[in-house]
Coordinates of C-alpha atoms in Angstrom, one line a residue:
M1 CA 22.8 9.4 -29.5
S2 CA 26.0 10.3 -28.6
Q3 CA 28.5 7.3 -28.8
P4 CA 29.0 6.3 -25.2
L5 CA 32.1 7.7 -23.3
S6 CA 33.9 4.2 -22.9
T7 CA 33.9 3.5 -26.7
Q8 CA 34.7 7.1 -27.9
S9 CA 38.1 6.1 -25.6
G10 CA 38.7 2.6 -26.4
A11 CA 38.4 1.7 -22.9
I12 CA 35.5 -0.7 -23.3
R13 CA 35.5 -1.9 -19.8
G14 CA 34.0 -5.0 -18.8
T15 CA 37.2 -7.8 -19.2
S16 CA 37.0 -9.1 -15.7
G17 CA 35.9 -12.2 -14.4
G18 CA 32.8 -11.2 -13.6
L19 CA 30.3 -11.9 -10.3
N20 CA 29.9 -15.0 -8.6
V21 CA 27.8 -15.4 -5.5
Q22 CA 27.9 -18.8 -3.4
K23 CA 25.7 -19.2 -0.5
L24 CA 24.2 -15.8 -0.4
R25 CA 22.3 -15.7 3.1
I26 CA 20.4 -12.6 4.7
E27 CA 19.5 -12.0 8.0
R28 CA 17.3 -9.4 10.4
V29 CA 19.6 -8.9 13.7
G30 CA 17.3 -7.9 16.6
P31 CA 16.9 -8.2 20.2
H32 CA 14.4 -11.3 19.9
G33 CA 16.7 -13.3 17.3
A34 CA 17.7 -13.5 13.8
H35 CA 15.3 -13.4 11.2
T36 CA 15.5 -15.1 7.1
I37 CA 15.9 -12.6 4.4
V38 CA 17.6 -14.5 2.1
S39 CA 18.3 -18.3 2.3
E40 CA 21.7 -19.8 0.6
I41 CA 21.3 -18.7 -3.2
S42 CA 24.0 -18.5 -5.9
L43 CA 24.5 -16.9 -9.0
K44 CA 26.5 -15.8 -11.5
V45 CA 27.2 -13.1 -13.3
E46 CA 29.7 -13.1 -16.4
P47 CA 31.0 -10.1 -18.8
G48 CA 28.8 -8.6 -21.0
K49 CA 25.4 -11.1 -20.4
T50 CA 22.1 -10.7 -18.1
V51 CA 20.7 -11.9 -15.4
G52 CA 17.6 -11.3 -14.3
I53 CA 16.5 -11.8 -10.7
V54 CA 12.7 -12.3 -10.6
G55 CA 9.6 -12.9 -7.6
E56 CA 7.7 -11.2 -6.2
S57 CA 7.7 -8.2 -3.2
G58 CA 8.7 -9.9 -0.4
S59 CA 11.0 -12.8 -2.2
G60 CA 14.7 -10.8 -0.6
K61 CA 15.3 -9.0 -4.4
S62 CA 16.2 -5.8 -3.3
M63 CA 18.0 -6.8 -0.5
T64 CA 20.5 -9.5 -2.5
A65 CA 21.5 -5.9 -4.9
K66 CA 22.1 -4.4 -1.7
A67 CA 23.8 -6.7 -0.3
I68 CA 25.6 -6.9 -2.7
T69 CA 26.9 -4.0 -3.4
G70 CA 27.6 -3.6 0.6
L71 CA 24.3 -1.1 1.2
L72 CA 22.7 -3.5 3.7
P73 CA 20.6 -1.7 6.8
P74 CA 23.0 -1.8 9.7
A75 CA 20.2 -4.5 11.2
F76 CA 21.0 -7.1 8.4
V77 CA 24.1 -8.9 8.1
A78 CA 24.7 -11.1 4.6
S79 CA 27.2 -14.1 4.7
G80 CA 28.3 -16.7 2.1
Q81 CA 30.4 -15.0 -0.8
A82 CA 30.2 -12.6 -3.4
I83 CA 33.8 -13.2 -5.1
Y84 CA 34.5 -9.9 -7.9
N85 CA 38.1 -9.5 -9.2
G86 CA 39.7 -11.8 -6.5
R87 CA 38.0 -10.4 -3.4
D88 CA 35.0 -11.2 -1.6
L89 CA 32.5 -8.4 -1.7
L90 CA 31.0 -9.3 1.9
A91 CA 34.4 -9.7 3.2
L92 CA 34.4 -5.7 2.6
R93 CA 35.1 -2.7 4.8
E94 CA 33.1 0.6 4.1
R95 CA 36.1 2.7 3.7
E96 CA 37.2 -0.1 0.6
W97 CA 33.6 -0.3 -0.7
Q98 CA 34.1 3.3 -1.8
S99 CA 36.5 2.3 -4.1
V100 CA 34.0 -0.9 -5.2
R101 CA 30.5 0.7 -5.6
G102 CA 30.1 2.7 -8.7
R103 CA 33.2 2.7 -9.5
E104 CA 33.6 -1.2 -10.2
I105 CA 30.0 -1.8 -9.4
G106 CA 27.0 -0.2 -10.5
L107 CA 23.5 0.8 -9.0
V108 CA 20.3 2.0 -10.6
M109 CA 17.4 1.7 -8.6
Q110 CA 13.1 2.0 -9.7
N111 CA 12.9 5.3 -7.3
P112 CA 15.7 7.9 -9.2
F113 CA 14.9 9.6 -6.1
T114 CA 16.6 7.5 -3.4
M115 CA 20.0 8.1 -6.3
L116 CA 19.4 12.2 -6.8
N117 CA 20.0 14.5 -4.3
P118 CA 16.9 16.9 -4.6
V119 CA 18.7 19.9 -4.1
V120 CA 21.8 19.4 -6.4
R121 CA 21.2 20.3 -9.9
C122 CA 21.8 17.5 -12.2
G123 CA 24.9 18.5 -13.8
K124 CA 26.8 18.7 -10.0
I125 CA 25.2 15.1 -9.7
I126 CA 27.1 14.2 -12.7
E127 CA 30.2 15.9 -11.7
Q128 CA 30.8 14.2 -8.9
S129 CA 29.9 10.3 -10.1
L130 CA 32.2 10.8 -11.8
R131 CA 35.5 8.9 -10.8
R132 CA 37.9 11.4 -8.7
D133 CA 40.9 11.2 -11.0
V134 CA 39.0 12.3 -14.0
R135 CA 37.6 14.6 -11.9
K136 CA 40.8 16.6 -10.7
R137 CA 42.0 16.8 -14.0
M138 CA 39.3 18.6 -15.6
N139 CA 38.6 22.3 -14.9
R140 CA 34.9 23.6 -13.8
R141 CA 34.3 23.9 -17.6
E142 CA 35.0 21.1 -18.2
R143 CA 33.5 19.6 -16.4
R144 CA 29.9 21.3 -16.6
S145 CA 31.1 20.0 -21.1
E146 CA 31.7 16.3 -19.4
A147 CA 28.2 15.8 -17.8
I148 CA 26.4 17.5 -21.2
R149 CA 28.8 14.6 -23.1
R150 CA 26.9 12.1 -20.7
L151 CA 23.5 13.2 -20.6
A152 CA 23.5 12.9 -24.0
E153 CA 24.8 9.3 -23.5
V154 CA 21.8 8.7 -22.1
G155 CA 19.7 10.7 -24.5
I156 CA 19.2 13.7 -23.4
D157 CA 20.5 16.8 -25.3
D158 CA 18.7 19.4 -23.4
E159 CA 21.2 21.3 -22.1
S160 CA 20.0 22.8 -19.9
V161 CA 19.0 19.7 -18.1
V162 CA 23.1 20.5 -16.8
D163 CA 20.8 23.7 -14.3
R164 CA 17.4 22.0 -13.3
Y165 CA 17.1 19.9 -10.3
P166 CA 15.8 16.2 -10.4
F167 CA 11.6 17.8 -9.1
Q168 CA 12.3 19.8 -12.2
L169 CA 12.2 16.8 -14.6
S170 CA 9.5 13.9 -15.9
G171 CA 10.1 10.1 -14.2
G172 CA 11.5 8.9 -17.2
M173 CA 14.4 12.6 -17.7
R174 CA 15.1 11.7 -13.8
Q175 CA 15.3 8.1 -14.6
R176 CA 18.3 8.4 -17.1
V177 CA 19.6 11.6 -15.3
G178 CA 20.0 8.4 -12.4
I179 CA 21.8 6.1 -15.3
A180 CA 23.9 8.4 -16.6
A181 CA 25.2 9.2 -12.6
A182 CA 25.6 5.4 -12.4
L183 CA 27.9 5.0 -15.1
A184 CA 29.9 8.2 -14.6
R185 CA 32.3 5.8 -13.1
E186 CA 32.5 2.8 -16.2
P187 CA 31.5 0.4 -13.7
Q188 CA 32.3 -3.5 -15.2
I189 CA 28.4 -4.5 -13.6
L190 CA 25.5 -2.8 -13.1
I191 CA 22.9 -3.5 -11.1
A192 CA 19.3 -1.9 -11.6
D193 CA 16.7 -2.6 -9.5
E194 CA 13.4 -1.9 -11.0
P195 CA 14.6 0.7 -12.8
S196 CA 10.7 0.8 -15.6
T197 CA 8.3 -0.3 -12.7
A198 CA 6.7 3.4 -11.8
L199 CA 6.9 4.7 -15.5
D200 CA 4.7 4.3 -18.7
V201 CA 5.2 1.7 -20.6
T202 CA 6.7 3.8 -23.5
T203 CA 9.0 5.4 -21.2
Q204 CA 9.9 1.9 -19.7
R205 CA 10.6 0.7 -23.0
E206 CA 12.7 3.2 -23.8
I207 CA 15.0 3.3 -20.3
L208 CA 15.0 -0.3 -21.0
A209 CA 16.4 -0.4 -24.4
L210 CA 19.1 2.5 -23.6
I211 CA 20.2 0.0 -20.3
K212 CA 20.5 -3.3 -22.9
S213 CA 22.2 -0.7 -25.5
L214 CA 24.7 0.5 -22.7
Q215 CA 25.2 -2.2 -22.0
V216 CA 26.2 -3.4 -25.0
A217 CA 28.9 -0.5 -25.8
R218 CA 29.9 -1.2 -22.9
G219 CA 30.4 -4.9 -22.6
M220 CA 29.3 -4.6 -19.0
G221 CA 27.6 -7.6 -16.9
L222 CA 23.8 -6.6 -16.2
I223 CA 21.6 -7.8 -13.4
L224 CA 18.4 -7.1 -13.8
I225 CA 15.5 -7.3 -11.0
T226 CA 12.0 -7.3 -11.7
H227 CA 9.1 -8.9 -11.1
D228 CA 8.1 -8.9 -14.9
L229 CA 8.6 -11.9 -16.4
R230 CA 8.3 -10.2 -19.7
I231 CA 10.3 -7.6 -19.4
A232 CA 13.5 -10.7 -18.1
F233 CA 12.2 -12.9 -21.3
S234 CA 13.0 -9.6 -23.5
M235 CA 16.7 -8.5 -21.6
C236 CA 18.1 -11.5 -19.9
D237 CA 20.0 -14.2 -21.4
Q238 CA 19.5 -15.8 -17.6
V239 CA 16.7 -15.7 -15.2
N240 CA 16.7 -16.5 -11.6
V241 CA 13.3 -17.2 -9.6
L242 CA 13.2 -15.6 -6.3
Y243 CA 10.6 -16.5 -3.5
A244 CA 10.6 -16.9 0.0
G245 CA 14.0 -15.3 0.3
S246 CA 14.8 -19.1 -2.4
L247 CA 15.8 -19.4 -5.6
V248 CA 13.1 -22.1 -7.1
E249 CA 14.5 -21.6 -10.3
A250 CA 17.3 -21.0 -12.5
G251 CA 17.8 -21.3 -16.6
P252 CA 18.1 -19.4 -19.7
A253 CA 15.6 -16.8 -20.8
A254 CA 14.3 -18.3 -24.0
D255 CA 13.9 -21.3 -22.3
L256 CA 12.1 -20.8 -19.3
E257 CA 9.3 -18.7 -20.9
A258 CA 9.2 -21.8 -23.5
E259 CA 8.5 -24.4 -20.5
P260 CA 8.5 -23.5 -16.6
L261 CA 9.7 -25.9 -14.4
H262 CA 8.7 -24.7 -11.5
P263 CA 5.0 -24.9 -10.4
Y264 CA 5.7 -21.0 -8.7
T265 CA 7.1 -19.7 -12.5
H266 CA 4.5 -21.4 -13.9
G267 CA 2.1 -18.8 -11.4
L268 CA 4.0 -16.0 -12.9
L269 CA 3.5 -16.9 -16.4
L270 CA -0.1 -17.5 -16.4
S271 CA -0.9 -14.5 -14.5
E272 CA 0.6 -11.2 -16.9
P273 CA -3.0 -10.6 -18.5
P274 CA -2.1 -11.0 -22.5
A275 CA -2.4 -7.8 -24.5
D276 CA -4.0 -9.8 -27.9
R277 CA -7.4 -11.4 -26.1
R278 CA -9.1 -11.7 -23.0
V279 CA -9.3 -14.7 -20.6
A280 CA -12.5 -15.6 -18.8
E281 CA -10.5 -15.2 -15.9
L282 CA -7.0 -14.4 -15.1
V283 CA -4.8 -17.2 -13.5
A284 CA -4.2 -15.9 -9.9
I285 CA -2.1 -17.1 -7.7
P286 CA -3.7 -17.8 -4.2
G287 CA -2.0 -16.5 -1.2
S288 CA 1.0 -13.9 -1.0
V289 CA 4.4 -14.3 0.2
P290 CA 5.1 -16.2 3.5
T291 CA 7.9 -14.9 5.4
P292 CA 11.2 -17.3 4.5
D293 CA 11.5 -18.6 8.3
S294 CA 7.8 -19.0 8.1
V295 CA 8.2 -22.0 5.8
A296 CA 11.6 -23.7 6.6
G297 CA 12.3 -26.8 5.8
S298 CA 9.8 -27.5 4.1
C299 CA 8.9 -26.2 -0.4
T300 CA 8.9 -22.4 0.2
F301 CA 6.0 -22.0 -2.1
A302 CA 3.7 -25.0 -1.4
P303 CA 1.5 -23.5 1.5
R304 CA 0.3 -22.0 -2.0
C305 CA 1.3 -25.1 -4.7
G306 CA -2.2 -26.2 -5.9
W307 CA 0.0 -29.6 -6.4
V308 CA 1.4 -29.7 -2.5
R309 CA 2.1 -33.2 -1.6
P310 CA 3.1 -34.6 2.3
E311 CA 6.6 -35.2 0.8
C312 CA 6.9 -31.6 -0.6
T313 CA 7.2 -29.9 2.8
S314 CA 8.8 -33.1 4.8
G315 CA 12.4 -31.3 4.2
T316 CA 14.4 -27.8 2.3
P317 CA 13.9 -29.8 -1.7
P318 CA 17.5 -28.8 -2.9
L319 CA 17.6 -26.3 -6.2
R320 CA 19.0 -29.4 -8.8
I321 CA 19.5 -30.0 -12.2
V322 CA 16.4 -31.1 -14.4
G323 CA 17.8 -30.0 -18.3
D324 CA 20.5 -28.7 -20.0
G325 CA 21.2 -25.3 -17.6
R326 CA 18.0 -25.9 -15.9
M327 CA 17.3 -26.3 -12.3
S328 CA 14.5 -26.4 -10.4
G329 CA 13.1 -26.6 -6.9
C330 CA 10.0 -29.1 -7.1
I331 CA 11.0 -32.1 -6.0
R332 CA 7.6 -33.5 -8.5
I333 CA 9.0 -31.6 -11.4
E334 CA 9.3 -34.5 -14.0
E335 CA 5.9 -36.4 -12.8
I336 CA 4.0 -32.8 -12.9
R337 CA 5.2 -31.2 -16.1
P338 CA 2.7 -32.9 -17.9
E339 CA 0.0 -31.4 -16.2
L340 CA 1.6 -28.1 -16.1
A341 CA 1.7 -28.1 -20.4
A342 CA -1.8 -29.0 -20.5
H343 CA -2.3 -26.1 -17.8
R344 CA -0.5 -23.8 -20.6
A345 CA -2.4 -24.7 -23.3
R346 CA -5.7 -24.6 -21.5
A347 CA -4.6 -21.0 -20.6
G348 CA -3.3 -20.1 -23.5
G349 CA -6.5 -21.0 -25.5
T350 CA -9.5 -19.6 -27.3
A351 CA -10.1 -15.5 -26.9
V352 CA -12.9 -14.8 -25.2
P353 CA -14.9 -12.5 -27.5
T354 CA -15.8 -8.8 -26.0
G355 CA -18.8 -8.5 -28.2
S356 CA -20.2 -5.5 -29.1
P357 CA -21.0 -2.8 -26.2
G358 CA -25.0 -3.3 -26.4
P359 CA -27.6 0.0 -25.7
V360 CA -27.1 0.7 -22.1
N361 CA -28.3 3.7 -19.8
T362 CA -25.9 6.5 -19.8
L363 CA -24.6 7.3 -15.9
I364 CA -22.2 9.5 -17.2
T365 CA -21.9 12.1 -19.9
V366 CA -19.0 14.2 -19.2
N367 CA -19.4 16.9 -22.3
D368 CA -17.1 19.2 -24.2
V369 CA -14.9 19.2 -20.2
R370 CA -11.6 21.8 -19.9
K371 CA -8.8 21.7 -17.6
I372 CA -7.0 24.8 -17.0
F373 CA -4.3 25.0 -14.6
Q374 CA -2.4 27.4 -13.5
S375 CA 2.1 27.0 -13.6
G376 CA 4.2 29.5 -13.7
G377 CA 2.3 32.1 -14.2
R378 CA 0.8 30.4 -17.5
D379 CA -1.9 28.2 -18.4
V380 CA -1.8 24.9 -18.5
A381 CA -4.7 22.6 -20.1
A382 CA -4.9 19.5 -18.9
L383 CA -7.8 18.6 -20.6
R384 CA -9.3 19.9 -23.9
S385 CA -12.9 18.7 -25.2
V386 CA -13.4 16.2 -23.7
S387 CA -16.1 14.5 -23.7
I388 CA -16.8 11.1 -22.9
H389 CA -20.2 8.7 -21.7
V390 CA -20.3 5.6 -19.1
G391 CA -23.6 3.9 -19.0
E392 CA -25.9 1.9 -16.4
G393 CA -23.4 -1.7 -15.2
E394 CA -20.7 -1.0 -18.2
G395 CA -16.5 -1.4 -18.5
V396 CA -15.0 1.6 -19.8
G397 CA -11.1 2.0 -20.2
L398 CA -9.6 5.0 -20.0
V399 CA -6.6 4.6 -21.7
G400 CA -3.0 6.7 -21.7
E401 CA 0.5 7.9 -20.7
S402 CA 1.0 10.0 -17.8
G403 CA 0.5 13.7 -18.0
S404 CA -2.3 12.5 -20.6
G405 CA -5.2 14.0 -18.5
K406 CA -7.0 10.5 -17.7
S407 CA -6.5 11.2 -13.8
T408 CA -7.8 15.0 -14.1
L409 CA -10.7 13.7 -16.2
G410 CA -11.6 11.0 -13.4
R411 CA -11.1 13.2 -10.1
I412 CA -12.9 16.2 -12.0
I413 CA -16.4 13.1 -12.4
A414 CA -15.6 11.9 -8.9
G415 CA -15.8 15.6 -7.3
L416 CA -12.2 16.1 -6.3
E417 CA -11.3 18.7 -9.3
R418 CA -13.2 21.2 -11.0
L419 CA -13.9 21.3 -14.5
S420 CA -13.2 25.1 -16.3
S421 CA -15.9 24.4 -18.2
G422 CA -18.1 22.0 -20.6
S423 CA -20.4 19.7 -18.5
I424 CA -21.0 16.7 -16.3
E425 CA -24.0 15.1 -15.5
I426 CA -24.2 11.8 -13.5
A427 CA -26.8 10.3 -13.3
G428 CA -29.4 13.1 -13.8
I429 CA -27.5 15.3 -11.7
D430 CA -26.2 17.9 -13.1
A431 CA -22.7 18.2 -11.2
S432 CA -20.7 20.4 -13.4
D433 CA -20.8 22.7 -10.4
R434 CA -20.7 20.5 -7.1
S435 CA -21.0 23.9 -4.9
K436 CA -24.2 25.2 -5.7
L437 CA -26.2 21.7 -5.4
S438 CA -28.1 20.4 -2.5
R439 CA -27.1 18.2 0.3
K440 CA -29.2 16.1 -0.6
D441 CA -28.1 15.7 -4.6
Q442 CA -23.9 15.5 -3.2
R443 CA -25.2 13.0 -1.2
S444 CA -26.7 11.1 -4.4
L445 CA -23.4 11.9 -6.0
R446 CA -21.1 10.5 -3.4
S447 CA -23.5 7.3 -3.5
S448 CA -23.4 7.3 -7.2
V449 CA -19.7 7.5 -7.8
Q450 CA -16.8 6.4 -5.7
M451 CA -13.1 6.4 -6.5
I452 CA -10.2 4.1 -5.8
F453 CA -6.9 5.2 -5.9
Q454 CA -3.3 3.7 -7.4
D455 CA -1.7 4.1 -3.6
P456 CA -4.7 2.6 -1.1
Y457 CA -2.1 2.6 1.7
S458 CA -1.8 6.3 1.5
S459 CA -6.1 6.9 1.3
L460 CA -6.1 5.1 4.6
N461 CA -5.2 6.3 8.1
P462 CA -2.4 4.0 9.7
M463 CA -3.7 4.9 13.6
R464 CA -6.9 3.4 12.7
T465 CA -7.9 -0.2 11.8
I466 CA -9.5 -1.7 9.2
G467 CA -12.7 -2.1 11.0
S468 CA -13.3 1.6 12.0
T469 CA -12.4 3.1 9.5
L470 CA -15.4 0.8 7.0
Q471 CA -17.7 2.0 10.1
E472 CA -17.1 5.7 9.7
T473 CA -17.7 5.2 6.2
I474 CA -21.4 3.1 7.0
S475 CA -22.2 5.7 9.0
A476 CA -21.2 8.5 7.2
H477 CA -23.5 7.0 4.2
D478 CA -26.2 5.9 5.7
P479 CA -26.2 7.3 10.4
S480 CA -29.4 5.0 11.4
A481 CA -27.1 1.9 9.8
K482 CA -28.3 -0.7 12.4
N483 CA -25.4 -3.6 13.6
V484 CA -22.4 -1.7 11.9
E485 CA -20.1 -4.5 12.5
R486 CA -22.1 -7.4 10.8
L487 CA -22.2 -4.6 7.7
V488 CA -17.8 -4.6 8.4
A489 CA -17.3 -8.3 7.5
Q490 CA -20.2 -8.7 4.9
L491 CA -17.4 -5.8 3.2
L492 CA -14.6 -7.7 4.0
L493 CA -15.7 -11.1 2.3
S494 CA -17.0 -9.5 -0.4
V495 CA -14.1 -8.4 -1.0
G496 CA -12.0 -12.1 0.0
L497 CA -10.7 -10.7 3.7
D498 CA -11.3 -12.3 6.1
P499 CA -13.9 -10.5 9.1
E500 CA -10.7 -11.1 11.2
H501 CA -8.8 -8.1 9.5
A502 CA -11.1 -5.7 10.6
Q503 CA -8.9 -5.8 13.6
R504 CA -5.5 -5.5 11.5
K505 CA -4.3 -1.7 10.8
P506 CA -2.7 -1.0 7.8
A507 CA 0.8 -1.6 8.9
A508 CA 0.0 -4.6 9.4
L509 CA -1.4 -5.5 5.1
S510 CA -0.1 -6.5 2.3
G511 CA -0.5 -4.3 -1.0
G512 CA -2.6 -5.8 -2.3
Q513 CA -4.7 -6.7 0.9
H514 CA -4.6 -2.9 1.4
Q515 CA -6.0 -2.4 -2.0
R516 CA -9.1 -4.8 -1.0
V517 CA -10.0 -2.4 2.0
A518 CA -10.3 0.4 -0.2
I519 CA -12.9 -1.4 -2.6
A520 CA -14.2 -2.4 0.7
R521 CA -14.5 1.3 2.0
A522 CA -15.6 2.2 -1.4
L523 CA -18.4 -0.7 -1.8
A524 CA -19.3 0.7 1.7
V525 CA -21.7 3.3 -0.2
K526 CA -23.4 1.6 -2.5
P527 CA -22.1 2.8 -5.6
R528 CA -23.4 2.2 -8.5
V529 CA -20.4 3.1 -10.8
L530 CA -16.4 2.8 -9.4
I531 CA -13.4 4.8 -10.8
C532 CA -10.6 2.8 -10.4
D533 CA -7.5 4.9 -11.1
E534 CA -4.4 2.7 -11.9
P535 CA -5.4 0.8 -9.2
V536 CA -3.3 -2.2 -9.8
A537 CA 0.2 -0.8 -11.6
A538 CA 1.3 -0.6 -7.9
L539 CA 1.0 -4.2 -6.9
D540 CA 3.1 -7.8 -7.8
V541 CA 1.4 -8.9 -11.3
S542 CA -0.3 -12.4 -9.3
V543 CA -1.7 -10.6 -7.0
Q544 CA -2.8 -7.7 -9.7
A545 CA -4.7 -11.0 -10.8
Q546 CA -6.3 -11.7 -8.1
I547 CA -7.3 -7.8 -8.0
L548 CA -9.1 -7.8 -11.9
N549 CA -10.7 -11.0 -11.3
L550 CA -12.1 -9.5 -7.4
F551 CA -13.3 -6.6 -10.1
S552 CA -15.2 -8.8 -12.7
S553 CA -17.0 -11.0 -9.7
L554 CA -17.7 -7.4 -7.9
R555 CA -19.4 -6.1 -11.5
D556 CA -21.1 -9.9 -12.1
E557 CA -22.5 -10.0 -8.7
R558 CA -23.3 -6.2 -8.0
G559 CA -23.4 -4.9 -11.6
I560 CA -21.4 -2.8 -10.5
G561 CA -19.7 -0.3 -13.6
Y562 CA -16.7 1.6 -13.8
L563 CA -14.6 3.5 -15.5
F564 CA -11.5 2.0 -15.4
I565 CA -8.0 4.4 -15.5
T566 CA -4.2 3.0 -16.6
H567 CA -1.6 2.8 -19.2
D568 CA -2.0 -0.9 -19.4
L569 CA -2.8 -1.8 -22.9
S570 CA -2.8 -5.9 -21.6
I571 CA -4.8 -4.6 -18.2
V572 CA -7.3 -2.6 -20.2
R573 CA -7.9 -5.7 -22.8
Q574 CA -9.0 -7.3 -19.8
V575 CA -12.2 -5.4 -17.9
V576 CA -13.3 -3.0 -20.0
E577 CA -15.8 -3.5 -23.7
R578 CA -15.3 0.0 -24.7
A579 CA -12.0 2.5 -24.7
Y580 CA -11.0 5.9 -24.6
V581 CA -7.1 7.0 -25.8
M582 CA -5.6 10.3 -23.6
C583 CA -3.0 12.4 -25.2
R584 CA -2.0 15.1 -24.1
G585 CA -5.2 16.3 -23.1
S586 CA -7.2 15.1 -26.3
I587 CA -9.6 12.1 -26.4
V588 CA -7.6 10.9 -29.8
E589 CA -9.1 7.3 -30.4
S590 CA -13.1 5.7 -28.8
G591 CA -14.9 2.2 -29.9
P592 CA -14.8 -1.1 -28.8
V593 CA -12.2 -2.0 -26.9
D594 CA -11.1 -5.0 -29.3
D595 CA -11.8 -3.3 -32.0
V596 CA -9.0 -0.3 -30.7
L597 CA -6.9 -3.0 -29.4
G598 CA -6.5 -5.1 -32.6
S599 CA -6.9 -2.3 -35.1
P600 CA -6.2 1.8 -33.9
K601 CA -6.4 4.0 -36.0
D602 CA -4.1 6.5 -34.0
P603 CA -0.4 6.9 -34.3
Y604 CA -0.2 7.0 -30.8
T605 CA -2.7 3.8 -30.1
V606 CA -0.4 2.4 -32.2
R607 CA 3.4 3.5 -30.0
L608 CA 1.2 2.6 -26.9
L609 CA 0.9 -0.9 -27.7
E610 CA 4.6 -1.8 -29.6
S611 CA 5.4 -0.6 -26.2
V612 CA 3.8 -3.5 -24.1
P613 CA 6.6 -5.5 -22.9
R614 CA 6.8 -9.0 -25.1
S615 CA 9.8 -11.1 -25.0
S616 CA 11.0 -10.7 -29.0
D617 CA 14.4 -9.1 -29.8
D618 CA 12.8 -6.7 -32.0
W619 CA 10.9 -4.8 -28.8
L620 CA 13.8 -3.0 -27.7
N621 CA 15.0 -2.4 -31.2
L622 CA 18.0 -4.8 -30.3
G623 CA 19.2 -8.5 -30.5
R624 CA 20.6 -10.0 -28.1
S625 CA 24.7 -9.6 -27.7

């Protein structure tokens, strides 16, 4: 990678006094009054330092970033102060923001498509992002050369990328272009809002290492917004924990990792699945994040807290100093501190052995399967002679990065794609070509195998209630079914939802509830195997733990097996006995999960394991600044 341009020119930025946010409050104003989104949070970002904002979806993290950069939607109002270089950013008009946004404060978002114009070539995007005075001094050829240099700065050495559109690039490449555009005006502060959440672990590590190296080279202040505490600990000097619009804990990253001083942070930390061992049950925070107004005048975490007492709900607890550089919003922290420590010690105790997989009846046999797609007049091999098997009631993992072919294999087994060659047998039926099967065999296959997708919302009809969706599935599987409403209620209870949810539409549910409904719909046909394609990738860590525990309980209660497709080795360790590792359409390693992850033989598996987030400095191959 070439040296950052700011370093080459000798113009290292980051000499300002940083950003000081005081009592930031964000409200959504509507015809029925104001609704609180963020309730008076304060934080400070010094030059060259990284401040993390951590919390679940709905905590107000992204809205905080939008307020600081003047990008709040029209119906939202911010109050308080955000002092930068002697000016209050919250008081700026849009015309004044044009000289600050990008030039002084840059923004990298989770989805690069929201930053990059899809009909503009990448080189032109970089050129348009340059400071106007710099752009005016250059002719067309020089601007193109500058765009190439900027892309090289973020690790893109292929000059042809300047002529490509964003949709022609991979997710990691698009994110790099987005970072190059955000840094083109040499900002002194960069806000990175979940910059790696949608990426594979290996690409995630590369992007975070890139951001960190550029920050160090330029002396920038960095605000990192994430729901992953492991990433916050690896990147940040200071961590602020946001919950239901309120700041509940703040302190140095290393201290907070060693001992969280709020029950919410404690729960988030224990919800993270460990990559080095299997636990009997993941610690999951019950319930979901409430709206700030629904818990006003009380500890915001009280409805989900296992240590709540009447005094916790008698008033809003202040964020107070509880140690050197430590602040907590828990009024009982001194009293419950030993209990929290004991709880963490138990959770981090002896690993639960998965044991060697015993002999099981084979339910699915995939033999020498190939899948060829046509792309631009050429053949692209998505699967190259893949063979796997899944036993009755067995948990099997399929691990790999995006593009490895794992989702394609899952869709072929589920009958959503046709194989190009090879064979598949499911429950004694040759499923290689479903179009040749009788209706009876096709119905048998559908009741044997069901698929659960990463984004359950897109698979639910937004105009229909949950109850009608489940009723339709039950009736399609068994037209003679009696008392369908009772069956719907039983399905919802089996996935941990109140039967009252049958009256709601998908828009009224959270992400975790969407996934529970998708699981209930799959269970409606009484399958023998679930194909789970990244079913928790889009969920917060605490909701992820709830869903993984649900899968385990369903398996124990119903004897259902599953093929669990994921790129996250921490997750696969918790839910399967055997694992297959896929790379570029081929199986490169397989065996008992403890052997594959404990003593990997293939370099690709080793690289996946090294990419699992951890707080040590060597994870990013960088020392902290």
